[in-house]
Coordinates of C-alpha atoms in Angstrom, one line a residue:
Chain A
X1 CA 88.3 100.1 208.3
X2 CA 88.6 96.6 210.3
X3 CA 92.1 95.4 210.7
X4 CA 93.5 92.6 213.0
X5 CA 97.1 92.8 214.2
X6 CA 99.1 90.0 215.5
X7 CA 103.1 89.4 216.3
X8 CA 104.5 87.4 213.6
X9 CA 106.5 84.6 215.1
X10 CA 106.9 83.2 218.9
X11 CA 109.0 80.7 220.0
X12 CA 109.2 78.9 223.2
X13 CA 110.3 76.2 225.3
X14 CA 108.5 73.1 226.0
X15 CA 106.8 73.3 229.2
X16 CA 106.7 77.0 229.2
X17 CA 103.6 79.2 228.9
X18 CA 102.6 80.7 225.8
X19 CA 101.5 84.4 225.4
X20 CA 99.5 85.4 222.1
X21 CA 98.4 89.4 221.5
X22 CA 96.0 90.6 218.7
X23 CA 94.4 93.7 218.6
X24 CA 91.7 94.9 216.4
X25 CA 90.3 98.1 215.5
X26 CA 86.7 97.4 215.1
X27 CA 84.5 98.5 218.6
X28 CA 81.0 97.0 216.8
X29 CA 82.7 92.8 217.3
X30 CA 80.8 91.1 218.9
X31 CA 82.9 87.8 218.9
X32 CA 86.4 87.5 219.3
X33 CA 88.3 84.2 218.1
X34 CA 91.2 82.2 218.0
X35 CA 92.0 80.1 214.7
X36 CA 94.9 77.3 215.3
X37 CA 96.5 76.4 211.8
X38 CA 98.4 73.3 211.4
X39 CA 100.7 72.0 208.9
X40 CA 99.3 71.4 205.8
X41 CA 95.7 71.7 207.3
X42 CA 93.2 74.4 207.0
X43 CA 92.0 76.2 210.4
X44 CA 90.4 75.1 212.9
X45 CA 88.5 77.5 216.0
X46 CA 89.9 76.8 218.9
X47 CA 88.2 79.1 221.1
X48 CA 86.1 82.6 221.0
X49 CA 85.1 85.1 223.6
X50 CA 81.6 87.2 223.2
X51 CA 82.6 90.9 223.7
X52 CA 81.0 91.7 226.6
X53 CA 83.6 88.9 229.0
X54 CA 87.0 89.7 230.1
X55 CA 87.8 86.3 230.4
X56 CA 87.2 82.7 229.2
X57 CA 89.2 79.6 230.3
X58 CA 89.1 76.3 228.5
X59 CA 91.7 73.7 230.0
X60 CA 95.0 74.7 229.3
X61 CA 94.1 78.4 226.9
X62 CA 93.1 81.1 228.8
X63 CA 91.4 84.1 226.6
X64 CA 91.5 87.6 228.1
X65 CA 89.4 90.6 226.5
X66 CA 90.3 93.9 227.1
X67 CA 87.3 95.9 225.5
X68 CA 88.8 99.3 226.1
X69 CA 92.3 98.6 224.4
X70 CA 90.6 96.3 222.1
X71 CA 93.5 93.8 223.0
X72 CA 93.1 90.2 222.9
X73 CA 95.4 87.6 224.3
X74 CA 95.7 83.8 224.2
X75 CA 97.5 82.3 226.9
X76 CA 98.6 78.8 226.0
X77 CA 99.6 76.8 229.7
X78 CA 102.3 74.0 229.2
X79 CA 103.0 74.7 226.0
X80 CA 103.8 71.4 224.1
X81 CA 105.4 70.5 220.9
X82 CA 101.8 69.5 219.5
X83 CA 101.0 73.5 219.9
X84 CA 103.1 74.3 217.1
X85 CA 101.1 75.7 215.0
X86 CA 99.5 79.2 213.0
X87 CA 97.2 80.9 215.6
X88 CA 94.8 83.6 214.0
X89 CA 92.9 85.9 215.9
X90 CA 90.0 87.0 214.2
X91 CA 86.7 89.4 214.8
X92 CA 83.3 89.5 213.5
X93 CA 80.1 91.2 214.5
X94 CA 77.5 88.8 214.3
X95 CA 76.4 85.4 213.5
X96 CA 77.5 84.3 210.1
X97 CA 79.2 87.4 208.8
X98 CA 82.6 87.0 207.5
X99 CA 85.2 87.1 210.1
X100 CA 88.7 89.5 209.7
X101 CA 91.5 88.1 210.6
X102 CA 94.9 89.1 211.1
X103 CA 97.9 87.5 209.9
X104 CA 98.7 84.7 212.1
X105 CA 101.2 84.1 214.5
X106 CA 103.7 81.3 213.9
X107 CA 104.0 79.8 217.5
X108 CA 107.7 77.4 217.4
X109 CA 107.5 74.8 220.4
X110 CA 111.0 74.5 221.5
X111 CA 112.0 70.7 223.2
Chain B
X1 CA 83.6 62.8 204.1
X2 CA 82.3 65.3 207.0
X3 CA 84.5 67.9 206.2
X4 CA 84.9 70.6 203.7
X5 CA 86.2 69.2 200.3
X6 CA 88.1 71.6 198.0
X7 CA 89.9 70.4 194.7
X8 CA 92.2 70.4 193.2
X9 CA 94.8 70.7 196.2
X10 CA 97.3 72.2 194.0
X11 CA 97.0 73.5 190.8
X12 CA 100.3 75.1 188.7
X13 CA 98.7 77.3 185.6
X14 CA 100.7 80.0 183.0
X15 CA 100.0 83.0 183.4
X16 CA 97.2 84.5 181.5
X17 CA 94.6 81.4 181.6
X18 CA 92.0 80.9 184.0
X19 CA 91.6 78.4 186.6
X20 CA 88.5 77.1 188.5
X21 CA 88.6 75.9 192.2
X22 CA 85.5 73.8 193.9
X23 CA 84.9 73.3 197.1
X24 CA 81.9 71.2 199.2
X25 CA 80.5 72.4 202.2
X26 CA 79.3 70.5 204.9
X27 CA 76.1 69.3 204.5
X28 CA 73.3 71.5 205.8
X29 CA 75.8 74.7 206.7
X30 CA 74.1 77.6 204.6
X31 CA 77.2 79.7 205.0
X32 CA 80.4 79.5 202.7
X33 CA 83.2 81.7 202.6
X34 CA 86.1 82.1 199.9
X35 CA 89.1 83.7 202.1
X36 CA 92.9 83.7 200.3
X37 CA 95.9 82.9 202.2
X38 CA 99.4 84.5 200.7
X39 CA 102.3 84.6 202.5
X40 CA 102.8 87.2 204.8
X41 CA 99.2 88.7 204.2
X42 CA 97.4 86.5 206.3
X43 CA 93.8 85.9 205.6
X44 CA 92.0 87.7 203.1
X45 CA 88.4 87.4 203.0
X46 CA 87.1 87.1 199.3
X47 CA 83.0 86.5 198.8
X48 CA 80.5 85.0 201.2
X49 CA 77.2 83.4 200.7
X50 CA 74.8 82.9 202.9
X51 CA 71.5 81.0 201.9
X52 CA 69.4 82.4 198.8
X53 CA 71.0 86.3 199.9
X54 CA 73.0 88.1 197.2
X55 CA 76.6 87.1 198.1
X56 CA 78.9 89.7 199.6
X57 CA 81.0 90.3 197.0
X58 CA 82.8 93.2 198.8
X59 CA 86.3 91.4 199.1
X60 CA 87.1 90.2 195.6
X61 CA 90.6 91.9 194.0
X62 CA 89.2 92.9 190.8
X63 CA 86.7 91.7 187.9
X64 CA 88.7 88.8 187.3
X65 CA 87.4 86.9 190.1
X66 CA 84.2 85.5 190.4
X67 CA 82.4 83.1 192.4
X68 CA 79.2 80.7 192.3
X69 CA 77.0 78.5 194.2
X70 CA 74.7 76.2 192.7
X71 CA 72.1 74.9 194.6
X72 CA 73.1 76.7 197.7
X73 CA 75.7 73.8 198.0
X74 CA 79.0 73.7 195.8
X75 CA 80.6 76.5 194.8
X76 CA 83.4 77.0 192.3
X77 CA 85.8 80.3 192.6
X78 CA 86.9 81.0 189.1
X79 CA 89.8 83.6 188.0
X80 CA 90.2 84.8 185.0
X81 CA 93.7 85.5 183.0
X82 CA 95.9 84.7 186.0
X83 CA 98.6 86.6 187.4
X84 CA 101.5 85.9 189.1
X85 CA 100.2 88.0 191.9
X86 CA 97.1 85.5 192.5
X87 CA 99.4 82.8 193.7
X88 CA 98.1 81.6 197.0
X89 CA 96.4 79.5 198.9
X90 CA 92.6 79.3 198.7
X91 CA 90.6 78.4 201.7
X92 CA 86.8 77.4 201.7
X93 CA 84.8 77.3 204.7
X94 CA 81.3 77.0 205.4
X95 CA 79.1 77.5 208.5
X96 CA 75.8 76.9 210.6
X97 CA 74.2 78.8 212.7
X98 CA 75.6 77.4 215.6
X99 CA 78.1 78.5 217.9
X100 CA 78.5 82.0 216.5
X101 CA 81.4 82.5 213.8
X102 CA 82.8 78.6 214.1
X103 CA 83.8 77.9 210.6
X104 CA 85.2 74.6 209.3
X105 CA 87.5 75.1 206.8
X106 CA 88.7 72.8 203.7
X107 CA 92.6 72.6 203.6
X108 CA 92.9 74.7 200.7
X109 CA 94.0 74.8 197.2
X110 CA 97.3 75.8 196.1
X111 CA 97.1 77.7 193.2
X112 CA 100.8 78.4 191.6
X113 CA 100.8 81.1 188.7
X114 CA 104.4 80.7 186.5

């Protein structure tokens, strides 16, 4: 079946670069996506990648795709303390289906 | 508001009675999702409706849970005879078709099962 993996927790220091993995299990996704979850707030997408790129850039996140591992990775530049947050990587195959996600990784921003 | 509206934001129950949670899409978004956050599980996708479809019931825990919307607008989750084990947070979210798999989630409801 689908299943999304994801680290737990990551902590760094302000400044530094951030490094989230996922990897899923699913070869049909078409869509690839990154969830930020703050405090007391439902999610919110903060970027996706169509399956068939290896790489999609958007200010300071960088998203890299690696089809054949199905390994996902959100790089986070300059991390700031306003990055703390949940980040969920989830798939989904097309359009409107429901999206799997995995369970989150807790990103600590360290001053 | 713009957003998605779910109430109540928390709700405390005894076990055994049932509890009924709303939530308001965005307007016009023909998509809405049910999804469960508990801690340490992640995400866990519950019953999806899209349109005048038959909603994908696939991801509901048992026949306590059930789910409606009326006028392809609210929905209300309902779950019968709580359990201590259904003590989570409930996330809404509903969707366009638009940028492919961009849903807009409510902040939840806490649902607390003594």
């Amino acid at each position: 079946g689908e299943d999304v993996e994801q680290s737990l927790f990551l902590s760094v220091r302000e400044g530094d670069s951030s490094v989230i993995n996922c990897t899923y299990t699913d070869s049909s996704s078409t869509y690839l996506y990154w969830y930020k979850q703050e405090p007391g707030a439902g999610l919110q997408l903060l970027t996706y990648i169509f399956s068939n790129m290896d790489m999609k850039q958007d200010q300071r996140l960088t998203v890299l795709l690696n089809k054949k591992d199905k390994h996902l990775s959100l790089r986070i530049a300059d991390t700031q303390t306003g990055d703390s947050a949940i980040y969920f990587c989830a798939e989904g195959v097309s359009g409107n289906t429901p999206l799997v996600f995995g369970k989150g990784t807790r990103l600590s921003v360290i001053a | 508001g713009a957003g998605v509206s779910q109430s109540p934001s928390n709700k405390v129950t005894e076990k055994g009675k049932d509890v009924e949670l709303r939530c308001d899409p965005i307007s016009g978004h023909t998509a809405l999702y049910w999804y469960r956050q508990s801690l340490g599980q992640g995400l866990e996708f519950l019953i999806y409706f899209q349109g005048n479809s038959a909603p994908d019931k696939s991801g509901l825990p048992s026949d306590r849970f059930s789910a409606e919307r009326t006028g392809g607008s609210v929905s209300t989750l309902t779950i019968q005879r709580t359990q201590q084990e259904d003590s989570a947070v409930y996330l809404c979210a509903s969707s366009f078709s638009g940028t492919p798999g961009e849903l807009f989630f409510g902040e939840g409801s806490r649902l607390t099962v003594l």
